[in-house]
mmCIF file with all atom_site columns, C-alpha atoms in Angstrom:
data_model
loop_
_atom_site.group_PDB
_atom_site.id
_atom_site.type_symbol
_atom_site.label_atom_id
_atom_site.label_alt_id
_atom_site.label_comp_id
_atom_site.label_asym_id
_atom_site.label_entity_id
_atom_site.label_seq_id
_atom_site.pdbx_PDB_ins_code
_atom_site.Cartn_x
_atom_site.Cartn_y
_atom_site.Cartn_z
_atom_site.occupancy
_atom_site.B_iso_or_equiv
_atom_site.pdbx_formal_charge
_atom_site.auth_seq_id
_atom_site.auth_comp_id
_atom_site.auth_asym_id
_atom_site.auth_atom_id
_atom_site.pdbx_PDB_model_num
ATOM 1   C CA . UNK A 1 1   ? 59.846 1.872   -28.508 1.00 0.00 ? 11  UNK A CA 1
ATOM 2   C CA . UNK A 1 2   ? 59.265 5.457   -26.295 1.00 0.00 ? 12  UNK A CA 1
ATOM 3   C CA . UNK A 1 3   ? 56.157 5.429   -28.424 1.00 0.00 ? 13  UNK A CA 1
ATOM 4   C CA . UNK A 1 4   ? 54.958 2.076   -27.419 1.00 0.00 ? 14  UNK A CA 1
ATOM 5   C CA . UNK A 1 5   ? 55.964 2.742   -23.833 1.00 0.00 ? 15  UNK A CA 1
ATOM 6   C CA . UNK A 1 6   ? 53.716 6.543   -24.398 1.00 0.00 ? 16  UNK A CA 1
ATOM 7   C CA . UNK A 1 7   ? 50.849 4.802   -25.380 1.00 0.00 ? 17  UNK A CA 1
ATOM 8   C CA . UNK A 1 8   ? 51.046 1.625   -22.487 1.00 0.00 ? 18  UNK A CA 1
ATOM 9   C CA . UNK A 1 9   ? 51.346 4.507   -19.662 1.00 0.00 ? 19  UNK A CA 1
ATOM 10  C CA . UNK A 1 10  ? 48.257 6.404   -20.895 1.00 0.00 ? 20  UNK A CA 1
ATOM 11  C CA . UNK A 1 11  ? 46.123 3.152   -21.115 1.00 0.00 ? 21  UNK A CA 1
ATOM 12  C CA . UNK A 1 12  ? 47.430 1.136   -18.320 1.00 0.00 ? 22  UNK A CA 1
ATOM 13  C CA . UNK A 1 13  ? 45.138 3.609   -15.602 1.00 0.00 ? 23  UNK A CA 1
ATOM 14  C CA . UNK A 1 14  ? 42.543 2.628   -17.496 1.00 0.00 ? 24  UNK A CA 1
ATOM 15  C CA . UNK A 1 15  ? 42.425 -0.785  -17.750 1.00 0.00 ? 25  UNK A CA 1
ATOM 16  C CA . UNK A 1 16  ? 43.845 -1.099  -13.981 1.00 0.00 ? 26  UNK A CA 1
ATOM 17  C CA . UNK A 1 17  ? 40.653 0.582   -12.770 1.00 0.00 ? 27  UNK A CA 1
ATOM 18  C CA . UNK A 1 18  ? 38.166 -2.714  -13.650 1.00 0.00 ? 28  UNK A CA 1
ATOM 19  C CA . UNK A 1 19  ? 34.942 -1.588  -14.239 1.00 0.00 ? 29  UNK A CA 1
ATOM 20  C CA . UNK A 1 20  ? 32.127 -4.176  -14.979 1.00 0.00 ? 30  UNK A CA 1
ATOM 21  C CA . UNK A 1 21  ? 28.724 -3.531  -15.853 1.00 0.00 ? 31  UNK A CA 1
ATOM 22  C CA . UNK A 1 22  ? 25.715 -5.524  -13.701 1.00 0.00 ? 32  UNK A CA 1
ATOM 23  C CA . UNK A 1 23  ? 22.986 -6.923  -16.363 1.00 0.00 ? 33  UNK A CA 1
ATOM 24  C CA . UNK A 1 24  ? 19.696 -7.058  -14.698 1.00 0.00 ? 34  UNK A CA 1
ATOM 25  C CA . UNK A 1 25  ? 18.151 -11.152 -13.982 1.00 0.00 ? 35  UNK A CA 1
ATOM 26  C CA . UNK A 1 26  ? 15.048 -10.931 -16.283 1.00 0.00 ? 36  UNK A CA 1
ATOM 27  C CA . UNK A 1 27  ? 12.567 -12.574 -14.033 1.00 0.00 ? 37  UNK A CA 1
ATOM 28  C CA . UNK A 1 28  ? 9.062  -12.676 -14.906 1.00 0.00 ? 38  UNK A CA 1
ATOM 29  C CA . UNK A 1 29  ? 6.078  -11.900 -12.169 1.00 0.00 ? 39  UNK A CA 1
ATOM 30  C CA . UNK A 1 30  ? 5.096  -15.578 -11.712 1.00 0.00 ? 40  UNK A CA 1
ATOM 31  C CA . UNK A 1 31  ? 8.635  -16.442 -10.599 1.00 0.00 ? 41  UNK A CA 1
ATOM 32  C CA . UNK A 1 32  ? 8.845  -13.127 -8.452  1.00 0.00 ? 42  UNK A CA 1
ATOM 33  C CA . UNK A 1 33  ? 5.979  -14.691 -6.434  1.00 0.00 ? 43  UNK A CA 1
ATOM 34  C CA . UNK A 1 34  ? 7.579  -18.048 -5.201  1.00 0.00 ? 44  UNK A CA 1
ATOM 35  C CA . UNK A 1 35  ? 10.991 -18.503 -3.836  1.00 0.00 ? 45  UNK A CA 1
ATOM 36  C CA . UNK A 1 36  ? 13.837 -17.961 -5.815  1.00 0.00 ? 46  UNK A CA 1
ATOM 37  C CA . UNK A 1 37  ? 17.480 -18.381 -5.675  1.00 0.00 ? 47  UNK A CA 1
ATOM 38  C CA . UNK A 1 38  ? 20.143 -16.513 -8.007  1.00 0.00 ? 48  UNK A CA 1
ATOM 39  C CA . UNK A 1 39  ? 24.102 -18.394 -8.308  1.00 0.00 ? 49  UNK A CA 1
ATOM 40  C CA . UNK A 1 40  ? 26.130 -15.690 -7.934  1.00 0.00 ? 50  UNK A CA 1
ATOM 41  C CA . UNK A 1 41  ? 29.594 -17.210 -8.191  1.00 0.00 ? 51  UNK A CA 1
ATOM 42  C CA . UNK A 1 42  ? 30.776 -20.674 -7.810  1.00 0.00 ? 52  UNK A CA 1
ATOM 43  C CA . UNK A 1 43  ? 29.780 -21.272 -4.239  1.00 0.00 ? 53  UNK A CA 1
ATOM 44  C CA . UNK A 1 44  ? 27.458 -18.507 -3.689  1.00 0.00 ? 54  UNK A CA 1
ATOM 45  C CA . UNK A 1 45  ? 23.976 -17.915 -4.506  1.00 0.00 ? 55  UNK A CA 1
ATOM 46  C CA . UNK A 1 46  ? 21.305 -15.828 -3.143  1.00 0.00 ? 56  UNK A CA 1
ATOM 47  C CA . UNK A 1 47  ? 17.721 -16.655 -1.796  1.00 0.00 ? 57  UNK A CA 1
ATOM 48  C CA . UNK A 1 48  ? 14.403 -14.431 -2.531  1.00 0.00 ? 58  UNK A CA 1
ATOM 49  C CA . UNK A 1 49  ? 11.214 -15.554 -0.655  1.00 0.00 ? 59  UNK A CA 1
ATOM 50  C CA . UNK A 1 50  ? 7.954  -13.615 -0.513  1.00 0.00 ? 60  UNK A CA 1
ATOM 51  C CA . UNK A 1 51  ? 5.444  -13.680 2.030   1.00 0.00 ? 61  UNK A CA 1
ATOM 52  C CA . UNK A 1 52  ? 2.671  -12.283 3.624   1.00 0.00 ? 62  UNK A CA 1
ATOM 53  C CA . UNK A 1 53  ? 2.730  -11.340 7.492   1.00 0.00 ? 63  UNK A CA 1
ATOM 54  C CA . UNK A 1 54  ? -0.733 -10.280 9.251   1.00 0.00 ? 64  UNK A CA 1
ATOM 55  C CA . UNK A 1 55  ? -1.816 -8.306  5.515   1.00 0.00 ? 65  UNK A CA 1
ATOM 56  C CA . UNK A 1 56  ? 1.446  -6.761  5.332   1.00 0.00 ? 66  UNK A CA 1
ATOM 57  C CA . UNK A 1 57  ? 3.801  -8.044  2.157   1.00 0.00 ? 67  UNK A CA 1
ATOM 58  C CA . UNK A 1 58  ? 7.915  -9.105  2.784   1.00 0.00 ? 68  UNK A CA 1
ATOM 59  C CA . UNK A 1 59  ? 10.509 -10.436 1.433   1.00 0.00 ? 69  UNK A CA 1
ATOM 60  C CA . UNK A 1 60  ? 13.255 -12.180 2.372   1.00 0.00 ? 70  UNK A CA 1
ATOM 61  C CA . UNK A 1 61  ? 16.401 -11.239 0.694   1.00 0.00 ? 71  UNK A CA 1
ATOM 62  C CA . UNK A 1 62  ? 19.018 -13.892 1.971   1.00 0.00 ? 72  UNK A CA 1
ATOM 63  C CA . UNK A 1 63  ? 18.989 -13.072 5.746   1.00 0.00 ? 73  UNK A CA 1
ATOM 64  C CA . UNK A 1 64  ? 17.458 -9.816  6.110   1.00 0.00 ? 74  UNK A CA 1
ATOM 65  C CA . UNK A 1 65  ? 13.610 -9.007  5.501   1.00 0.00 ? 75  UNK A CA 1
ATOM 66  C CA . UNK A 1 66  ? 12.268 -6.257  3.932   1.00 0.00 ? 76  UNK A CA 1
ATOM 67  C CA . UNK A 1 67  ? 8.702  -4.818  5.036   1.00 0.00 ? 77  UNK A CA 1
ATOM 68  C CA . UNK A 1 68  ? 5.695  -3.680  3.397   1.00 0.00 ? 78  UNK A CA 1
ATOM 69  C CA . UNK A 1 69  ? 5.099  -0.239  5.532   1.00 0.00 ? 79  UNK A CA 1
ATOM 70  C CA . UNK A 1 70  ? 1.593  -0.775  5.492   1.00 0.00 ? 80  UNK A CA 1
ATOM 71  C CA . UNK A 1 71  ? -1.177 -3.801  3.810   1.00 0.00 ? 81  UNK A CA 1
ATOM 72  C CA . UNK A 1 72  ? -1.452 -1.068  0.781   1.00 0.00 ? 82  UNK A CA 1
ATOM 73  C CA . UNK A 1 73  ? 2.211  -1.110  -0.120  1.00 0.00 ? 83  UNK A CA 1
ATOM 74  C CA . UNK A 1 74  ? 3.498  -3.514  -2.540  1.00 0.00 ? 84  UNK A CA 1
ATOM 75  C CA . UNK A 1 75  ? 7.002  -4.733  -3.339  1.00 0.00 ? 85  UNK A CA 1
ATOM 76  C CA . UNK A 1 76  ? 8.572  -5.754  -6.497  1.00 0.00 ? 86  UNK A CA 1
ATOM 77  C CA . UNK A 1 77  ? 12.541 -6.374  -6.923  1.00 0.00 ? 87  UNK A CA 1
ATOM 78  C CA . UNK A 1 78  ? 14.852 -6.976  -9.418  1.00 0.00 ? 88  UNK A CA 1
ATOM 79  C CA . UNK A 1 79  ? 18.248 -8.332  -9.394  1.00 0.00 ? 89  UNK A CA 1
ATOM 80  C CA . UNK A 1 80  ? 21.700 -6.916  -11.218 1.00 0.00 ? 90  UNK A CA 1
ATOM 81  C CA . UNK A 1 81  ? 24.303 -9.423  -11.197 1.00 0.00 ? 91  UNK A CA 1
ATOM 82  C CA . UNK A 1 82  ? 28.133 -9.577  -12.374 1.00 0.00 ? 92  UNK A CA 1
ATOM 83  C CA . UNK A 1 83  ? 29.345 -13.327 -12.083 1.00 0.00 ? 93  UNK A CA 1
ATOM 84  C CA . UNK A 1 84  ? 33.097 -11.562 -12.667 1.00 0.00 ? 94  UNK A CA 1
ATOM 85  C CA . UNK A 1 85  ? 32.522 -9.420  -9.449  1.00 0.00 ? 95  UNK A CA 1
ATOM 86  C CA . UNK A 1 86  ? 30.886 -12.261 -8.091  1.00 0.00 ? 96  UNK A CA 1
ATOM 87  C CA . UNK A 1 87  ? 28.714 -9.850  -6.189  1.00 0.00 ? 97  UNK A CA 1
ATOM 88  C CA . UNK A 1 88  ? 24.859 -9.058  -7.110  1.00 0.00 ? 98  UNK A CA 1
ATOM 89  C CA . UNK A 1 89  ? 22.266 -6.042  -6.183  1.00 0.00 ? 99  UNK A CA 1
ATOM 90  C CA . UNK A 1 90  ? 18.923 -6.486  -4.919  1.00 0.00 ? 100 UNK A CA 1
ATOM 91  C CA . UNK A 1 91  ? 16.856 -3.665  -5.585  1.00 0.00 ? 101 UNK A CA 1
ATOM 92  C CA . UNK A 1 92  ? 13.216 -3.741  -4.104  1.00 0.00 ? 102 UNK A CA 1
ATOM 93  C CA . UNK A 1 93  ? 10.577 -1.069  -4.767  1.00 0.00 ? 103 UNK A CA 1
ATOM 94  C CA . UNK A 1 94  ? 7.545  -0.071  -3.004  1.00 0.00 ? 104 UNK A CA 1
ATOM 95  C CA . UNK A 1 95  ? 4.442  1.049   -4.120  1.00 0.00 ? 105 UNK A CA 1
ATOM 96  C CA . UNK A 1 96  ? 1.146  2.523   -2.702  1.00 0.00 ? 106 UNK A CA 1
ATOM 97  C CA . UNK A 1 97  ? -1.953 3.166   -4.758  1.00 0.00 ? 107 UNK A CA 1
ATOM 98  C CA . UNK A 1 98  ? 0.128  2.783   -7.788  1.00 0.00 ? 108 UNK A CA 1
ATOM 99  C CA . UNK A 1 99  ? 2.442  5.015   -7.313  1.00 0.00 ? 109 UNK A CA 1
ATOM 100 C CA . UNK A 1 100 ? 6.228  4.069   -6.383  1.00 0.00 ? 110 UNK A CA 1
ATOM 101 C CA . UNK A 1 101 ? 7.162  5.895   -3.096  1.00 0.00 ? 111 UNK A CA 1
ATOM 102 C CA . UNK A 1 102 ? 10.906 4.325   -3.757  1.00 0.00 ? 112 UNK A CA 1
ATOM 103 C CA . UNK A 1 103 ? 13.557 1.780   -3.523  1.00 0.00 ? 113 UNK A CA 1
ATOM 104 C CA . UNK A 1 104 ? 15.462 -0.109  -0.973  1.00 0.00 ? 114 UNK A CA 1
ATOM 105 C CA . UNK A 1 105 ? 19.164 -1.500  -1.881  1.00 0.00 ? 115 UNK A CA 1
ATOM 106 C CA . UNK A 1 106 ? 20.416 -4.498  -0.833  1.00 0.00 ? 116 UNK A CA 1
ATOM 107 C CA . UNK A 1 107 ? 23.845 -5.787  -1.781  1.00 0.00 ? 117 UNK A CA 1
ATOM 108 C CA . UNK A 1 108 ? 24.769 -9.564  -1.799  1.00 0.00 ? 118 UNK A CA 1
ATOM 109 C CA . UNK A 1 109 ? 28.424 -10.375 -1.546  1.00 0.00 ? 119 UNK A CA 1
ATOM 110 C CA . UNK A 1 110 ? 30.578 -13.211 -0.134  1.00 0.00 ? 120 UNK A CA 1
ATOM 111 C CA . UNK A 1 111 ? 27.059 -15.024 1.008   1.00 0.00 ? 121 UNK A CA 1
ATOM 112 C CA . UNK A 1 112 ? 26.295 -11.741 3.317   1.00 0.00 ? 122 UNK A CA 1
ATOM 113 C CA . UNK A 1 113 ? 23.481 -9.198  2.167   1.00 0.00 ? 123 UNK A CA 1
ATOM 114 C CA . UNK A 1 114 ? 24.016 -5.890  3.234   1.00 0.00 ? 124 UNK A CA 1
ATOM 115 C CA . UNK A 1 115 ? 21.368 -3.125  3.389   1.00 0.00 ? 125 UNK A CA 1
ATOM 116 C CA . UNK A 1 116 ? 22.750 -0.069  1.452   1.00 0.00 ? 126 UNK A CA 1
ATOM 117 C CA . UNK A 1 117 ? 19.531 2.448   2.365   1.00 0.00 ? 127 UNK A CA 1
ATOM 118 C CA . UNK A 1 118 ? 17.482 3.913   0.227   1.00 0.00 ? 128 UNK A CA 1
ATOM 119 C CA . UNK A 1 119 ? 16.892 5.124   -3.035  1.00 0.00 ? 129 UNK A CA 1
ATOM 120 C CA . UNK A 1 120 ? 13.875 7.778   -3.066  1.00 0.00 ? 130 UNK A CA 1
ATOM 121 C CA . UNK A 1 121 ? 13.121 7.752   -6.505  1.00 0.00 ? 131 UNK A CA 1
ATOM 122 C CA . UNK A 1 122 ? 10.318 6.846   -9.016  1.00 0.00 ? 132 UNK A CA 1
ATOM 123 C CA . UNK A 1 123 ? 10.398 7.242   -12.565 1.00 0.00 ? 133 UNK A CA 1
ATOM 124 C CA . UNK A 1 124 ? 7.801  10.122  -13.877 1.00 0.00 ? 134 UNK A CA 1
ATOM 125 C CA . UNK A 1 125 ? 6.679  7.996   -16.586 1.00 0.00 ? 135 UNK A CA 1
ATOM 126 C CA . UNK A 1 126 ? 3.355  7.349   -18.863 1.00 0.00 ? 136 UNK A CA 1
ATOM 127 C CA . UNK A 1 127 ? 1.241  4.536   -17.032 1.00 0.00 ? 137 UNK A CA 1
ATOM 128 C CA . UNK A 1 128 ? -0.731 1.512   -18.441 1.00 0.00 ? 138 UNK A CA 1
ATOM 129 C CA . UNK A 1 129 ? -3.631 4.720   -18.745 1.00 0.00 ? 139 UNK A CA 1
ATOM 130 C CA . UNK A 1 130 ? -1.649 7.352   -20.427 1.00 0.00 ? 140 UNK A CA 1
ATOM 131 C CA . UNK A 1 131 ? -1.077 9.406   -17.975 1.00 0.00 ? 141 UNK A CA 1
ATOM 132 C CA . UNK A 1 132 ? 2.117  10.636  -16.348 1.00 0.00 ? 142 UNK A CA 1
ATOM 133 C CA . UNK A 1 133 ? 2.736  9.016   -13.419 1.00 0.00 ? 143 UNK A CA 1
ATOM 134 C CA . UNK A 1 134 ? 5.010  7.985   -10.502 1.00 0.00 ? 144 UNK A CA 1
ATOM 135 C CA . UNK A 1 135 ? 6.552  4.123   -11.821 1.00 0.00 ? 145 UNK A CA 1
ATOM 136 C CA . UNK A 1 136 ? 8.629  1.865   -10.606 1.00 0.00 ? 146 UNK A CA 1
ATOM 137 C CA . UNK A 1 137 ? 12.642 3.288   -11.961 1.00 0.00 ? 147 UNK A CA 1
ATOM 138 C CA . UNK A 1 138 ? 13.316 -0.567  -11.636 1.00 0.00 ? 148 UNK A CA 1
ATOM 139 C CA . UNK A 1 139 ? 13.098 -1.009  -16.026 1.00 0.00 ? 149 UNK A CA 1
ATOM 140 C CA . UNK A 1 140 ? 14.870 2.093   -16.135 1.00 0.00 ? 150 UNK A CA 1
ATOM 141 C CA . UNK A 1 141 ? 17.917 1.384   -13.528 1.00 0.00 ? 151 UNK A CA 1
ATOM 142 C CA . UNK A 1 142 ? 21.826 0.717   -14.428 1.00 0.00 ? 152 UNK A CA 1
ATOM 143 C CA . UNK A 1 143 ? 24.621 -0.226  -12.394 1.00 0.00 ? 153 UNK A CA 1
ATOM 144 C CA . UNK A 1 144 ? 27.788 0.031   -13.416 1.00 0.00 ? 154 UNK A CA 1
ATOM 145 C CA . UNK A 1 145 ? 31.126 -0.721  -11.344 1.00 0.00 ? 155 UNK A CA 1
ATOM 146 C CA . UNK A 1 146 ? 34.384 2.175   -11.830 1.00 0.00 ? 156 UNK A CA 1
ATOM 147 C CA . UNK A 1 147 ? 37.504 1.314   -9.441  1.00 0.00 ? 157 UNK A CA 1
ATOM 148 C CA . UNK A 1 148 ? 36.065 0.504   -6.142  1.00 0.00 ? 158 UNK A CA 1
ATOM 149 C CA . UNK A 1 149 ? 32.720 2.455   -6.325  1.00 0.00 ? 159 UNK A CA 1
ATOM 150 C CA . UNK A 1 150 ? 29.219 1.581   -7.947  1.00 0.00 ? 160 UNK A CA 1
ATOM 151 C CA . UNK A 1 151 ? 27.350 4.237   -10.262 1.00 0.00 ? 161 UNK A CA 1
ATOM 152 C CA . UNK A 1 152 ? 23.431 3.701   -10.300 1.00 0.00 ? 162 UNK A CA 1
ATOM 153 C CA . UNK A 1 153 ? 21.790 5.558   -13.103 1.00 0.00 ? 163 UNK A CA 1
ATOM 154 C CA . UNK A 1 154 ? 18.339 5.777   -14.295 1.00 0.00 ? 164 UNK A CA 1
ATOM 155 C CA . UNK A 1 155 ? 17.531 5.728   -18.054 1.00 0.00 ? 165 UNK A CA 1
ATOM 156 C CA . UNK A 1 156 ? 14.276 8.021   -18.544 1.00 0.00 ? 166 UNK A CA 1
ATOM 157 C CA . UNK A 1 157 ? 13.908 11.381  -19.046 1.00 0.00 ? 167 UNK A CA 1
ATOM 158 C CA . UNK A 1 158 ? 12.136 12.087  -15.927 1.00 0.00 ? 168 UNK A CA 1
ATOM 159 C CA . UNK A 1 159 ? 12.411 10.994  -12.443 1.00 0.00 ? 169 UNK A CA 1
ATOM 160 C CA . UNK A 1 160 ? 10.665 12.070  -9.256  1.00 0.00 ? 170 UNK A CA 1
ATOM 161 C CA . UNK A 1 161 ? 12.883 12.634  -6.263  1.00 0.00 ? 171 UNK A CA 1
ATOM 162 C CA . UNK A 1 162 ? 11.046 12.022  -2.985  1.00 0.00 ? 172 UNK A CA 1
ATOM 163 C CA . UNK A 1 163 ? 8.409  11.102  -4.282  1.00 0.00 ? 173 UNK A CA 1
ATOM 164 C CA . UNK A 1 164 ? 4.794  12.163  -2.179  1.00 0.00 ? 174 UNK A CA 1
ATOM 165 C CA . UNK A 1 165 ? 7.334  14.049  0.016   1.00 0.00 ? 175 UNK A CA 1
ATOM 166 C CA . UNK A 1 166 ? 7.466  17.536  1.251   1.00 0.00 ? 176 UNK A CA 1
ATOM 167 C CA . UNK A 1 167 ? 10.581 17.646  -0.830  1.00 0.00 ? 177 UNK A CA 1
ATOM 168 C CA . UNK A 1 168 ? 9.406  16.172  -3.802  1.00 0.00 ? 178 UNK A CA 1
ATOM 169 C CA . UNK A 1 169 ? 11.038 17.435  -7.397  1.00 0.00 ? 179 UNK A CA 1
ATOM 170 C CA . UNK A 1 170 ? 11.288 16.154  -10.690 1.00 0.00 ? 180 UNK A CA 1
ATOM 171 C CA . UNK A 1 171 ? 14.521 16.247  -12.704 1.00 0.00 ? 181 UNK A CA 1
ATOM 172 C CA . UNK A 1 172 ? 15.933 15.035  -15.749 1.00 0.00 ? 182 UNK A CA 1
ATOM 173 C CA . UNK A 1 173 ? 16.675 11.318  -15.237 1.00 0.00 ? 183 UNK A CA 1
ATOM 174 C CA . UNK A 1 174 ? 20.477 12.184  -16.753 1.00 0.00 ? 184 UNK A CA 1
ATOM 175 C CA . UNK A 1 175 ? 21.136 14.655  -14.173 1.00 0.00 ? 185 UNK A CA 1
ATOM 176 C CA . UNK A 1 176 ? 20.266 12.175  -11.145 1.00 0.00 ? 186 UNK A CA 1
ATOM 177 C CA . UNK A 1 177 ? 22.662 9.294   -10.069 1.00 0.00 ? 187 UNK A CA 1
ATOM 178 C CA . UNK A 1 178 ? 23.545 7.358   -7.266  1.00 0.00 ? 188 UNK A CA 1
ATOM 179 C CA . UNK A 1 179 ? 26.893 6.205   -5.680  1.00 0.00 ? 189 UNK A CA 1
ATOM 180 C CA . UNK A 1 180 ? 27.851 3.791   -3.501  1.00 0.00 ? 190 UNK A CA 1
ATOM 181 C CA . UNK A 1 181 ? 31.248 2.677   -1.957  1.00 0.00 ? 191 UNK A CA 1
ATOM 182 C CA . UNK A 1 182 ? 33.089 2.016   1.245   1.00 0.00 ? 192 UNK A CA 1
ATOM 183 C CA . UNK A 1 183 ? 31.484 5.292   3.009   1.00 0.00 ? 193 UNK A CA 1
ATOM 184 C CA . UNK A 1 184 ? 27.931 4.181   1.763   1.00 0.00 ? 194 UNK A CA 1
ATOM 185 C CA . UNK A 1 185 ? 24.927 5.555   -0.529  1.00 0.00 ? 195 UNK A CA 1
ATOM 186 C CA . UNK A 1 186 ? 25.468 9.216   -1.452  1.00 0.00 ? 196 UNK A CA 1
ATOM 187 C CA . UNK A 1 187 ? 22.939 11.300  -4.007  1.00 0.00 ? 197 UNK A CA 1
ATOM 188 C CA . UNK A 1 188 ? 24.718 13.631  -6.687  1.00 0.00 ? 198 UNK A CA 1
ATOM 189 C CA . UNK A 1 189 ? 22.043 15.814  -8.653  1.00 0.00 ? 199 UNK A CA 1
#
């Protein structure tokens, strides 16, 4: 029995600290370009419109709207959901001249979207050409929930930080990751 008790106290932490892991909405480009809506839980979902203001792309993520900086700039998003959590990510990246300058977060909960600031990173990847380049990190992005803060990582060996930046550098995609909880979106490198 002191065994069985042992064992309970070292696992209990660990299964009292949920952590759930947000699968990415596979979406493909033709449905990116109309309006969309996501159900996130039983009475929520979340609404996605694109658009075009005066040359300049935007989207409309539930409430808020998210800007093309200039007509060259184009956005792409993709959406991490976890119907248990019953909250969902929307993560929108800009690119100019084909090269990805970075992401904005956005996080849908309780029929609010928040915006959670930036992510200024592009995965250094081959392009369609063959040559390295600065890609969207959107294929290569996780989220994964531990206790009451979010983990973002990227899966690719390299990533550009700041990209086209005076501060630009290129790391290891393992030894990059985002968090983000109560006190907002902090870098760890």
């Amino acid at each position: 029995m002191k065994k069985l008790l042992f064992v309970f106290a070292l696992i209990f932490p660990l299964i009292s600290n949920a952590q759930y892991s947000y699968g990415k909405i596979e979406l493909n480009k033709e449905t990116k370009q109309n309006p969309f809506c996501c159900k996130i839980g039983s009475k929520d979902s979340i609404h996605i419109s694109p658009c075009s203001r005066n040359g300049v792309q935007q989207l409309s993520v539930g409430s808020l709207i998210c800007k093309a900086e200039t007509p060259d700039e184009s956005l792409d998003y993709e959406i991490f959901a976890n119907h248990k959590d019953k909250k969902a990510f929307v993560i929108v990246s800009r690119t100019t001249d084909n090269l990805c300058v970075g992401c904005s977060l956005y996080l849908f909960e309780n029929g609010n979207v928040r915006d959670c600031g930036q992510l200024p990173v592009a995965a250094y990847t081959k392009d369609q050409s063959g040559r390295m380049n600065y890609n969207s990190i959107l294929p290569h992005l996780s989220i994964v929930k531990v206790s009451n803060r979010y983990i973002l990582s990227f899966e690719t060996p390299l990533v550009v930080l700041f990209p086209m930046q005076e501060q630009e550098e290129i790391l290891s995609g393992r030894d990059l990751f985002f968090t983000f909880d109560k006190d907002g979106l902090q870098m760890n490198k």
